[in-house]
Amino acid sequence: MRVQKAENVNKALEFISSRGVKLTNIGPEDIIDGNLKLILGMIWTLVLRFTIADITEEGLSAKEGLLLWCQRKTAPCALIHRHRPDLIDYDALDKGDRYGNTQLAFEVAERHLGIPQLLEVDDLCAVDKPDERSVMTYIASYFHAFSSMDQAETVSRRVEKFADLMQSVWISRNDYEKRVQVLLENMRTQVVSWASASFDGTYQYAKSQSVLFTEYKSTTKRDWVTERQDLVSLFGNIQTKLRTYGLKPYTPSPEHSPQALESQWQALLAAEAKRSRQINAEIRSIKDKLQKRFAELADGLELQLRQFSSDLAAIEGPLEEQQSRIKVMAEELRPMEKLLEAISTAEQDCLDANVEENDYTIFSRQDLEFELELVQQAVAKKILFIENQIVSRNMTNLTPAQLEQFESTFRYFDKDETNTLSVSELAAALASLGIVYSEEDIDVIHQQLEEEYGSTSFEAFINLLVDITEDQTSAEQLREAFRGIAQEKNFVTEVDLQLAQLSDGCVRFLTQHMPLARDQIDGGSNEEMGAVLDYERWLDEAFQSP
């Protein structure tokens, strides 16, 4: 520290003074600041006191030696150059020209330093021993001239040094006040901004505020923390500098004081904590609302589906009334489809908000989508069933047993449940009823049904069978057909059916629906013949007695 240095130097100067050495115009600060002129002057005094007193020049005393030095060397020029190097270029002098150098020193001293020329050049250079008093008197003029100049320099230097100190303090104070004002305003603005901030109720906005808050803490706040610490250090440095030089401490205005800075900082921290709680609470609230919204929609749709299924199962009355009612109900499914879309949107909102679980409902969007599809399928099947029943009812030329048989056959071969039969499905269905056509004939029949009815629907199938049974098929004709396949046996075997080149589907249908001829072969089956079937009884059950 500077104060400690000054104390140490002062102790050294007191010691020198105690040894009888008189020091003029030099203090501790001159040595600390490195004032070369004053330091060299003090060293010269020490040399005179402790060294030159013991010097002799060619056996002469110290005074005589100095006089000889002044005579033989360039002493006047050296003295001038030491104090005023701008007057004499000492290095450019001819060291062997004693007369010229001495004359130059006399002229410069008189012209620039105001020292009258009390001696002639010969008084120093032309005599063996210059006059002691004359020389000492003249040299004393140099001493007084340079001492006065040093005193003026010391006064100016001290004033300049103090001015530099005060300017440095003023710059530091001004810097502190400007920076603390900016920091205080920034913190106040931030606090006000948080206090007036609001949310729009969406998760995206709340999340964006959370991101901005996190960014503030990692950037802006850290800059403010650094600036606050720098300002505290700057204020302390100003006070330390003033105390070092014994000056009054710096007292800033109340609004710029360290206390004001600390108070605003604490207000910022409190507002920051409150803002953090607000954002977190808003996010939690939005997530809870999203969960409740999804649960409300999901539970509502599930209730509608459950009630719809119950209403569908409870439909009764004439077929036409049932048909009309089901078509109305089918239209009622459209709002449920819209509701499922809203549920999908609510689910996506939950996913966007990182909400994966929902304690407010047990139903998921996938559950409801599956249930809605089942209801839609049930309605479609119900419509087809009623339409088929109406068709069957209108077929007055068929017996109930025939209708039941034809309907079960149609449903069995309608594998995709579209209420239509493809070419292969139509061939198999007819073959299962004992009606066998070639592939070319089946293609023609299927094409005719498509042209007449638009598709091979149940109605088209029933009408086809009506035409076939009315024009070609009777119970006796079928018996004759089965006897031909059975080779005049009272039963027909699975092998017989296969040998008759019936389709696999037809054979499978007949073996599943025809009763077994247990009285013909034990158990109604044989490993070689396969199932043994009683076609007589099956036809009796299918056809009414005449």
Coordinates of C-alpha atoms in Angstrom, one line a residue:
M1 CA 0.0 0.0 0.0
R2 CA 1.1 3.6 -0.7
V3 CA 0.7 4.7 2.9
Q4 CA 3.0 2.0 4.1
K5 CA 5.6 2.9 1.5
A6 CA 5.4 6.6 2.6
E7 CA 6.0 5.6 6.3
N8 CA 9.0 3.5 5.4
V9 CA 10.6 6.3 3.3
N10 CA 9.9 8.9 6.0
K11 CA 11.8 6.8 8.5
A12 CA 14.8 6.7 6.2
L13 CA 14.8 10.5 5.7
E14 CA 14.6 11.0 9.5
F15 CA 17.6 8.8 9.9
I16 CA 19.6 10.9 7.3
S17 CA 18.6 14.1 9.0
S18 CA 19.8 12.7 12.3
R19 CA 23.3 12.3 10.8
G20 CA 23.5 16.0 10.2
V21 CA 22.5 16.0 6.5
K22 CA 20.2 18.8 5.6
L23 CA 17.6 17.8 3.0
T24 CA 15.9 20.6 1.0
N25 CA 12.6 20.4 -0.9
I26 CA 12.3 16.6 -0.9
G27 CA 9.6 14.5 0.8
P28 CA 8.5 10.8 0.9
E29 CA 6.1 11.3 -2.0
D30 CA 8.9 12.5 -4.2
I31 CA 10.9 9.3 -3.8
I32 CA 7.7 7.1 -4.1
D33 CA 6.8 8.9 -7.3
G34 CA 10.3 8.6 -8.7
N35 CA 11.2 12.3 -9.1
L36 CA 14.6 11.8 -10.6
K37 CA 16.0 15.3 -10.1
L38 CA 15.2 15.5 -6.4
I39 CA 16.4 12.0 -5.8
L40 CA 19.8 12.7 -7.6
G41 CA 20.1 15.9 -5.6
M42 CA 19.6 14.0 -2.3
I43 CA 22.2 11.4 -3.4
W44 CA 24.6 14.2 -4.3
T45 CA 24.2 15.7 -0.8
L46 CA 24.8 12.3 0.7
V47 CA 27.9 11.9 -1.5
L48 CA 29.2 15.3 -0.3
R49 CA 28.6 14.3 3.3
F50 CA 29.9 10.8 3.4
T51 CA 32.2 10.5 0.4
I52 CA 33.6 13.7 -0.9
A53 CA 34.8 14.8 2.5
D54 CA 37.3 12.0 2.3
I55 CA 38.3 12.6 -1.3
T56 CA 41.6 14.3 -2.2
E57 CA 42.7 15.4 -5.6
E58 CA 46.5 15.2 -6.2
G59 CA 47.0 15.5 -2.4
L60 CA 44.6 18.4 -2.1
S61 CA 41.7 18.8 0.4
A62 CA 38.1 18.3 -0.6
K63 CA 37.5 21.9 -1.3
E64 CA 40.8 22.3 -3.2
G65 CA 39.9 19.1 -5.1
L66 CA 36.5 20.4 -6.1
L67 CA 38.1 23.7 -7.3
L68 CA 40.5 21.7 -9.4
W69 CA 37.6 19.6 -10.8
C70 CA 35.8 22.8 -11.7
Q71 CA 38.9 24.1 -13.4
R72 CA 39.9 21.0 -15.3
K73 CA 36.6 19.4 -16.2
T74 CA 33.3 20.6 -17.6
A75 CA 31.7 21.2 -14.2
P76 CA 29.7 24.3 -15.1
C77 CA 28.3 22.7 -18.2
A78 CA 27.6 19.5 -16.3
L79 CA 25.6 21.5 -13.6
I80 CA 23.6 23.3 -16.2
H81 CA 22.9 20.1 -18.2
R82 CA 21.8 18.2 -15.0
H83 CA 19.1 20.8 -14.2
R84 CA 18.3 22.2 -17.7
P85 CA 19.3 19.6 -20.3
D86 CA 17.4 21.6 -22.9
L87 CA 20.1 24.3 -22.6
I88 CA 23.3 22.3 -23.2
D89 CA 23.8 19.1 -25.2
Y90 CA 26.4 17.7 -22.8
D91 CA 27.2 14.7 -25.0
A92 CA 28.1 16.9 -27.9
L93 CA 30.8 18.9 -26.0
D94 CA 34.5 18.5 -26.7
K95 CA 35.8 17.3 -23.4
G96 CA 39.3 18.6 -24.1
D97 CA 38.2 22.2 -24.8
R98 CA 38.2 23.6 -21.3
Y99 CA 38.1 27.3 -22.4
G100 CA 35.3 26.8 -24.9
N101 CA 33.2 24.7 -22.5
T102 CA 33.6 27.2 -19.6
Q103 CA 32.8 30.2 -21.8
L104 CA 29.7 28.4 -23.1
A105 CA 28.6 27.7 -19.5
F106 CA 29.1 31.3 -18.5
E107 CA 27.0 32.6 -21.5
V108 CA 24.2 30.1 -21.1
A109 CA 24.0 30.7 -17.3
E110 CA 23.7 34.5 -17.8
R111 CA 21.4 34.4 -20.7
H112 CA 18.9 31.7 -19.6
L113 CA 19.4 31.3 -15.8
G114 CA 20.0 35.0 -14.8
I115 CA 23.4 34.2 -13.2
P116 CA 25.8 37.1 -13.8
Q117 CA 29.2 36.2 -15.0
L118 CA 31.3 37.0 -11.9
L119 CA 34.4 35.2 -13.2
E120 CA 36.4 35.3 -16.4
V121 CA 37.3 32.1 -18.2
D122 CA 40.9 32.7 -17.2
D123 CA 40.0 32.8 -13.6
L124 CA 39.3 29.1 -13.8
C125 CA 41.4 27.9 -16.7
A126 CA 44.5 30.1 -16.7
V127 CA 45.6 29.7 -13.1
D128 CA 46.9 26.8 -11.2
K129 CA 44.7 27.4 -8.1
P130 CA 41.4 29.3 -8.7
D131 CA 40.3 31.7 -6.0
E132 CA 38.3 29.7 -3.6
R133 CA 35.9 32.4 -2.6
S134 CA 35.3 33.7 -6.1
V135 CA 34.5 30.2 -7.3
M136 CA 32.4 29.2 -4.3
T137 CA 30.5 32.5 -4.7
Y138 CA 29.9 31.9 -8.4
I139 CA 28.9 28.3 -7.8
A140 CA 26.6 29.4 -5.0
S141 CA 24.7 31.4 -7.6
Y142 CA 24.0 28.2 -9.5
F143 CA 22.8 26.6 -6.2
H144 CA 20.4 29.4 -5.5
A145 CA 19.1 29.5 -9.1
F146 CA 18.5 25.8 -9.3
S147 CA 17.0 25.7 -5.8
S148 CA 14.5 28.3 -6.7
M149 CA 13.7 26.4 -9.9
D150 CA 13.3 23.2 -7.9
Q151 CA 11.0 24.8 -5.4
A152 CA 8.8 26.1 -8.2
E153 CA 8.8 22.7 -9.8
T154 CA 7.9 21.1 -6.4
V155 CA 4.9 23.5 -5.9
S156 CA 3.7 23.0 -9.5
R157 CA 4.2 19.2 -9.2
R158 CA 2.2 19.0 -6.0
V159 CA -0.6 21.1 -7.3
E160 CA -0.7 19.0 -10.5
K161 CA -0.5 15.8 -8.6
F162 CA -3.4 16.8 -6.4
A163 CA -5.4 18.0 -9.5
D164 CA -4.7 14.6 -11.1
L165 CA -5.9 12.8 -8.0
M166 CA -9.1 14.9 -7.8
Q167 CA -9.7 14.4 -11.5
S168 CA -9.2 10.6 -11.1
V169 CA -11.7 10.6 -8.2
W170 CA -14.2 12.7 -10.2
I171 CA -14.0 10.4 -13.2
S172 CA -14.5 7.4 -10.9
R173 CA -17.4 9.0 -9.1
N174 CA -19.0 10.1 -12.4
D175 CA -18.6 6.6 -13.8
Y176 CA -20.1 5.1 -10.7
E177 CA -23.1 7.4 -10.7
K178 CA -23.8 6.8 -14.4
R179 CA -23.5 3.1 -14.2
V180 CA -25.5 2.7 -11.0
Q181 CA -28.3 4.9 -12.5
V182 CA -28.5 2.6 -15.6
L183 CA -28.5 -0.5 -13.5
L184 CA -31.2 0.8 -11.2
E185 CA -33.4 1.8 -14.1
N186 CA -33.0 -1.5 -15.8
M187 CA -34.0 -3.4 -12.6
R188 CA -37.0 -1.1 -12.0
T189 CA -38.1 -1.6 -15.6
Q190 CA -37.9 -5.4 -15.2
V191 CA -39.8 -5.4 -12.0
V192 CA -42.6 -3.2 -13.5
S193 CA -42.7 -5.5 -16.6
W194 CA -43.2 -8.6 -14.5
A195 CA -45.8 -6.9 -12.3
S196 CA -47.9 -6.0 -15.3
A197 CA -47.5 -9.2 -17.3
S198 CA -50.5 -11.5 -17.9
F199 CA -51.2 -14.8 -19.6
D200 CA -53.5 -15.7 -22.4
G201 CA -54.5 -19.1 -21.0
T202 CA -52.6 -21.2 -23.6
Y203 CA -49.8 -23.6 -22.8
Q204 CA -47.7 -22.3 -25.7
Y205 CA -47.7 -18.8 -24.3
A206 CA -47.0 -19.9 -20.8
K207 CA -44.2 -22.1 -22.0
S208 CA -42.7 -19.2 -24.1
Q209 CA -42.7 -17.0 -20.9
S210 CA -40.9 -19.8 -19.1
V211 CA -38.3 -19.9 -21.8
L212 CA -37.9 -16.1 -21.7
F213 CA -37.5 -16.3 -17.9
T214 CA -34.8 -18.9 -18.1
E215 CA -33.0 -16.9 -20.8
Y216 CA -33.2 -13.8 -18.6
K217 CA -31.6 -15.7 -15.7
S218 CA -28.7 -17.1 -17.9
T219 CA -28.0 -13.8 -19.7
T220 CA -29.4 -10.5 -18.4
K221 CA -29.3 -11.3 -14.7
R222 CA -25.7 -12.5 -14.9
D223 CA -24.7 -9.3 -16.6
W224 CA -26.5 -7.4 -13.8
V225 CA -24.8 -9.5 -11.1
T226 CA -21.4 -8.7 -12.6
E227 CA -22.2 -5.0 -12.9
R228 CA -23.5 -4.8 -9.3
Q229 CA -20.3 -6.4 -8.0
D230 CA -18.2 -4.1 -10.2
L231 CA -20.0 -1.0 -8.8
V232 CA -19.5 -2.2 -5.2
S233 CA -15.8 -2.6 -5.9
L234 CA -15.6 0.8 -7.7
F235 CA -17.3 2.6 -4.8
G236 CA -14.9 0.9 -2.3
N237 CA -11.9 1.9 -4.4
I238 CA -13.0 5.6 -4.5
Q239 CA -13.3 5.6 -0.7
T240 CA -9.9 3.9 -0.2
K241 CA -8.2 6.5 -2.5
L242 CA -9.8 9.4 -0.6
R243 CA -8.7 8.0 2.8
T244 CA -5.2 7.4 1.6
Y245 CA -4.7 11.1 0.9
G246 CA -6.7 12.2 3.9
L247 CA -9.6 13.6 1.9
K248 CA -13.3 13.6 2.8
P249 CA -15.2 10.4 1.9
Y250 CA -17.4 10.3 -1.1
T251 CA -21.1 10.6 -0.2
P252 CA -23.3 9.9 -3.3
S253 CA -26.9 11.1 -3.5
P254 CA -29.5 8.8 -1.7
E255 CA -30.8 7.5 -5.1
H256 CA -27.2 6.5 -6.1
S257 CA -26.0 5.2 -2.8
P258 CA -24.9 1.5 -2.2
Q259 CA -28.0 1.2 0.1
A260 CA -30.3 2.2 -2.8
L261 CA -28.6 -0.3 -5.1
E262 CA -28.9 -3.1 -2.5
S263 CA -32.6 -2.2 -1.8
Q264 CA -33.4 -2.4 -5.5
W265 CA -31.5 -5.6 -5.9
Q266 CA -33.5 -7.2 -3.2
A267 CA -36.7 -5.9 -4.8
L268 CA -35.6 -7.5 -8.1
L269 CA -35.0 -10.9 -6.4
A270 CA -38.4 -10.8 -4.8
A271 CA -40.1 -9.9 -8.1
E272 CA -38.1 -12.7 -9.8
A273 CA -39.2 -15.3 -7.3
K274 CA -42.8 -14.2 -7.7
R275 CA -42.6 -14.3 -11.5
S276 CA -41.2 -17.8 -11.3
R277 CA -44.1 -19.0 -9.1
Q278 CA -46.6 -17.3 -11.4
I279 CA -45.2 -19.1 -14.5
N280 CA -45.1 -22.5 -12.8
A281 CA -48.6 -22.1 -11.4
E282 CA -49.9 -21.0 -14.8
I283 CA -48.4 -24.1 -16.5
R284 CA -49.8 -26.4 -13.8
S285 CA -53.2 -24.8 -14.1
I286 CA -53.3 -25.1 -17.9
K287 CA -52.2 -28.7 -17.7
D288 CA -55.0 -29.4 -15.2
K289 CA -57.5 -27.7 -17.5
L290 CA -56.4 -29.6 -20.5
Q291 CA -56.8 -32.9 -18.6
K292 CA -60.3 -31.9 -17.4
R293 CA -61.3 -30.8 -20.9
F294 CA -60.2 -34.1 -22.4
A295 CA -62.0 -36.0 -19.6
E296 CA -65.2 -34.0 -20.1
L297 CA -65.2 -34.7 -23.9
A298 CA -64.2 -38.4 -23.5
D299 CA -66.7 -39.2 -20.8
G300 CA -69.5 -37.4 -22.8
L301 CA -68.8 -39.4 -25.9
E302 CA -68.7 -42.6 -24.1
L303 CA -72.0 -41.9 -22.5
Q304 CA -73.5 -41.1 -25.9
L305 CA -72.2 -44.3 -27.4
R306 CA -73.5 -46.3 -24.5
Q307 CA -76.9 -44.8 -24.8
F308 CA -76.9 -45.1 -28.6
S309 CA -76.1 -48.8 -28.3
S310 CA -78.9 -49.3 -25.8
D311 CA -81.3 -47.5 -28.1
L312 CA -80.2 -49.5 -31.1
A313 CA -80.8 -52.8 -29.3
A314 CA -84.2 -51.6 -28.1
I315 CA -85.6 -50.9 -31.6
E316 CA -88.8 -52.8 -32.2
G317 CA -91.9 -52.7 -34.4
P318 CA -92.7 -53.1 -38.1
L319 CA -89.7 -53.4 -40.3
E320 CA -90.3 -50.2 -42.1
E321 CA -90.5 -48.2 -38.9
Q322 CA -87.3 -49.9 -37.7
Q323 CA -85.6 -49.1 -41.0
S324 CA -86.7 -45.4 -40.7
R325 CA -85.6 -45.2 -37.1
I326 CA -82.2 -46.7 -37.8
K327 CA -81.5 -44.3 -40.7
V328 CA -82.3 -41.4 -38.4
M329 CA -80.0 -42.9 -35.8
A330 CA -77.2 -43.3 -38.4
E331 CA -77.4 -39.5 -38.9
E332 CA -77.0 -39.1 -35.2
L333 CA -73.6 -40.6 -35.4
R334 CA -72.2 -37.6 -37.3
P335 CA -72.1 -35.3 -34.3
M336 CA -70.3 -38.1 -32.4
E337 CA -67.7 -38.2 -35.2
K338 CA -67.2 -34.5 -34.8
L339 CA -66.9 -35.0 -31.1
L340 CA -64.2 -37.6 -31.6
E341 CA -62.3 -35.1 -33.7
A342 CA -62.5 -32.6 -30.8
I343 CA -61.2 -35.3 -28.5
S344 CA -58.3 -35.9 -30.8
T345 CA -57.5 -32.2 -30.7
A346 CA -57.8 -32.1 -26.9
E347 CA -55.5 -35.2 -26.8
Q348 CA -52.9 -33.4 -29.0
D349 CA -53.1 -30.3 -26.7
C350 CA -52.3 -32.6 -23.8
L351 CA -49.4 -34.2 -25.6
D352 CA -48.0 -30.7 -26.6
A353 CA -48.2 -29.8 -22.9
N354 CA -46.3 -33.0 -21.9
V355 CA -49.4 -34.4 -20.2
E356 CA -49.3 -38.2 -20.7
E357 CA -51.5 -39.3 -17.8
N358 CA -55.1 -38.3 -16.9
D359 CA -56.6 -39.1 -13.6
Y360 CA -59.9 -37.5 -14.5
T361 CA -61.0 -40.3 -16.9
I362 CA -60.3 -43.9 -17.8
F363 CA -61.0 -43.5 -21.5
S364 CA -58.5 -42.8 -24.1
R365 CA -59.0 -41.5 -27.6
Q366 CA -58.2 -45.0 -29.0
D367 CA -60.8 -46.5 -26.7
L368 CA -63.5 -44.2 -28.0
E369 CA -62.5 -44.5 -31.6
F370 CA -62.8 -48.3 -31.3
E371 CA -66.2 -48.0 -29.6
L372 CA -67.5 -45.6 -32.2
E373 CA -66.3 -48.0 -35.0
L374 CA -68.2 -50.8 -33.3
V375 CA -71.4 -48.8 -33.1
Q376 CA -71.0 -47.7 -36.8
Q377 CA -70.6 -51.3 -37.8
A378 CA -73.6 -52.3 -35.7
V379 CA -75.8 -49.7 -37.4
A380 CA -74.6 -50.8 -40.8
K381 CA -75.3 -54.5 -40.0
K382 CA -78.7 -53.6 -38.5
I383 CA -79.7 -51.7 -41.7
L384 CA -78.6 -54.6 -43.9
F385 CA -80.4 -57.1 -41.7
I386 CA -83.7 -55.1 -41.8
E387 CA -83.4 -54.6 -45.5
N388 CA -82.9 -58.3 -46.0
Q389 CA -85.8 -59.1 -43.7
I390 CA -88.0 -56.8 -45.8
V391 CA -86.9 -58.6 -48.9
S392 CA -87.5 -62.0 -47.3
R393 CA -90.9 -60.9 -46.2
N394 CA -91.9 -59.9 -49.6
M395 CA -91.0 -63.2 -51.1
T396 CA -94.4 -64.8 -50.7
N397 CA -93.7 -67.7 -53.0
L398 CA -91.0 -69.0 -50.6
T399 CA -91.6 -70.9 -47.5
P400 CA -90.2 -69.7 -44.2
A401 CA -87.8 -72.6 -44.1
Q402 CA -86.6 -71.7 -47.6
L403 CA -86.1 -68.1 -46.6
E404 CA -84.2 -69.1 -43.5
Q405 CA -82.0 -71.5 -45.5
F406 CA -81.3 -68.9 -48.2
E407 CA -80.6 -66.1 -45.8
S408 CA -78.2 -68.3 -43.7
T409 CA -76.5 -69.4 -46.9
F410 CA -76.1 -65.7 -48.1
R411 CA -74.7 -64.6 -44.7
Y412 CA -72.3 -67.6 -44.6
F413 CA -70.8 -66.9 -48.0
D414 CA -70.8 -63.1 -47.5
K415 CA -67.4 -63.2 -45.9
D416 CA -66.6 -59.5 -46.0
E417 CA -70.1 -58.6 -44.7
T418 CA -70.7 -56.2 -47.5
N419 CA -74.2 -57.6 -48.2
T420 CA -73.0 -58.5 -51.6
L421 CA -71.5 -61.7 -53.2
S422 CA -68.6 -61.9 -55.5
V423 CA -68.6 -64.3 -58.5
S424 CA -66.8 -67.0 -56.5
E425 CA -69.0 -66.5 -53.4
L426 CA -72.1 -66.7 -55.6
A427 CA -71.0 -69.9 -57.2
A428 CA -70.3 -71.5 -53.8
A429 CA -73.6 -70.3 -52.3
L430 CA -75.6 -71.8 -55.2
A431 CA -73.6 -75.0 -55.1
S432 CA -74.3 -75.4 -51.4
L433 CA -77.9 -75.4 -52.3
G434 CA -77.4 -78.0 -55.0
I435 CA -77.4 -75.6 -57.9
V436 CA -74.3 -76.0 -59.9
Y437 CA -73.3 -73.9 -62.9
S438 CA -70.2 -73.7 -65.1
E439 CA -67.8 -70.9 -64.6
E440 CA -69.1 -69.2 -67.8
D441 CA -72.7 -69.5 -66.7
I442 CA -71.9 -68.1 -63.2
D443 CA -70.1 -65.1 -64.8
V444 CA -73.1 -64.4 -66.9
I445 CA -75.6 -64.7 -64.0
H446 CA -73.4 -62.4 -61.8
Q447 CA -73.2 -59.8 -64.6
Q448 CA -77.0 -59.9 -65.1
L449 CA -77.6 -59.4 -61.3
E450 CA -75.1 -56.5 -61.3
E451 CA -76.9 -54.8 -64.2
E452 CA -80.4 -55.4 -62.8
Y453 CA -79.8 -54.7 -59.1
G454 CA -76.6 -52.8 -59.1
S455 CA -74.8 -55.5 -57.1
T456 CA -75.3 -59.1 -56.1
S457 CA -77.2 -58.1 -52.9
F458 CA -79.3 -60.2 -50.7
E459 CA -82.4 -59.1 -52.7
A460 CA -80.8 -60.1 -56.0
F461 CA -79.7 -63.4 -54.5
I462 CA -83.2 -64.2 -53.2
N463 CA -84.8 -63.2 -56.5
L464 CA -82.4 -65.4 -58.3
L465 CA -83.2 -68.3 -56.2
V466 CA -86.9 -67.7 -56.6
D467 CA -86.5 -67.7 -60.4
I468 CA -84.4 -70.9 -60.1
T469 CA -86.8 -72.7 -57.8
E470 CA -89.8 -71.7 -59.7
D471 CA -88.5 -72.6 -63.1
Q472 CA -86.2 -75.5 -62.4
T473 CA -85.9 -76.7 -58.9
S474 CA -88.4 -78.8 -56.9
A475 CA -88.0 -81.2 -54.0
E476 CA -88.2 -84.1 -56.4
Q477 CA -85.6 -82.6 -58.7
L478 CA -83.2 -82.1 -55.8
R479 CA -83.8 -85.7 -54.6
E480 CA -83.0 -86.9 -58.1
A481 CA -79.8 -84.7 -58.2
F482 CA -78.7 -86.1 -54.8
R483 CA -79.5 -89.7 -55.9
G484 CA -77.3 -89.2 -59.0
I485 CA -74.5 -87.9 -56.8
A486 CA -75.0 -90.7 -54.3
Q487 CA -75.2 -93.3 -57.1
E488 CA -78.8 -94.3 -56.0
K489 CA -77.9 -94.7 -52.3
N490 CA -80.3 -93.3 -49.6
F491 CA -77.4 -91.3 -48.3
V492 CA -74.6 -89.3 -49.8
T493 CA -71.0 -89.3 -48.5
E494 CA -68.5 -86.5 -48.4
V495 CA -66.4 -88.3 -51.0
D496 CA -69.5 -88.4 -53.3
L497 CA -69.8 -84.7 -53.0
Q498 CA -66.2 -84.2 -53.8
L499 CA -66.4 -86.6 -56.8
A500 CA -69.3 -84.5 -58.1
Q501 CA -66.8 -81.7 -58.4
L502 CA -68.7 -79.4 -56.0
S503 CA -66.6 -76.5 -54.7
D504 CA -64.8 -76.9 -51.4
G505 CA -67.1 -74.3 -49.8
C506 CA -70.2 -76.1 -51.0
V507 CA -68.9 -79.4 -49.7
R508 CA -68.0 -77.8 -46.4
F509 CA -71.5 -76.2 -46.1
L510 CA -73.4 -79.4 -46.9
T511 CA -71.3 -81.5 -44.5
Q512 CA -71.9 -78.9 -41.8
H513 CA -75.7 -78.5 -42.3
M514 CA -77.0 -81.8 -43.6
P515 CA -78.0 -84.3 -40.9
L516 CA -75.8 -87.5 -40.5
A517 CA -77.2 -90.8 -41.7
R518 CA -76.5 -92.6 -38.5
D519 CA -79.0 -95.5 -39.3
Q520 CA -77.0 -96.2 -42.5
I521 CA -73.5 -96.4 -41.2
D522 CA -72.6 -96.6 -37.5
G523 CA -71.7 -93.1 -36.2
G524 CA -72.6 -91.4 -39.5
S525 CA -69.0 -91.4 -40.7
N526 CA -66.4 -93.6 -42.3
E527 CA -62.7 -93.0 -42.7
E528 CA -62.8 -93.8 -46.3
M529 CA -66.0 -92.1 -47.2
G530 CA -65.9 -89.2 -44.8
A531 CA -69.2 -87.9 -43.4
V532 CA -72.3 -89.9 -44.3
L533 CA -75.2 -87.5 -44.8
D534 CA -79.0 -88.0 -44.9
Y535 CA -80.1 -85.9 -47.9
E536 CA -83.6 -87.3 -47.8
R537 CA -84.3 -86.0 -44.3
W538 CA -82.6 -82.7 -45.1
L539 CA -84.8 -82.1 -48.2
D540 CA -87.9 -83.1 -46.2
E541 CA -87.1 -80.5 -43.6
A542 CA -86.3 -77.9 -46.3
F543 CA -89.5 -78.4 -48.4
Q544 CA -93.1 -78.2 -47.3
S545 CA -95.1 -81.4 -47.7
P546 CA -97.5 -81.3 -50.6

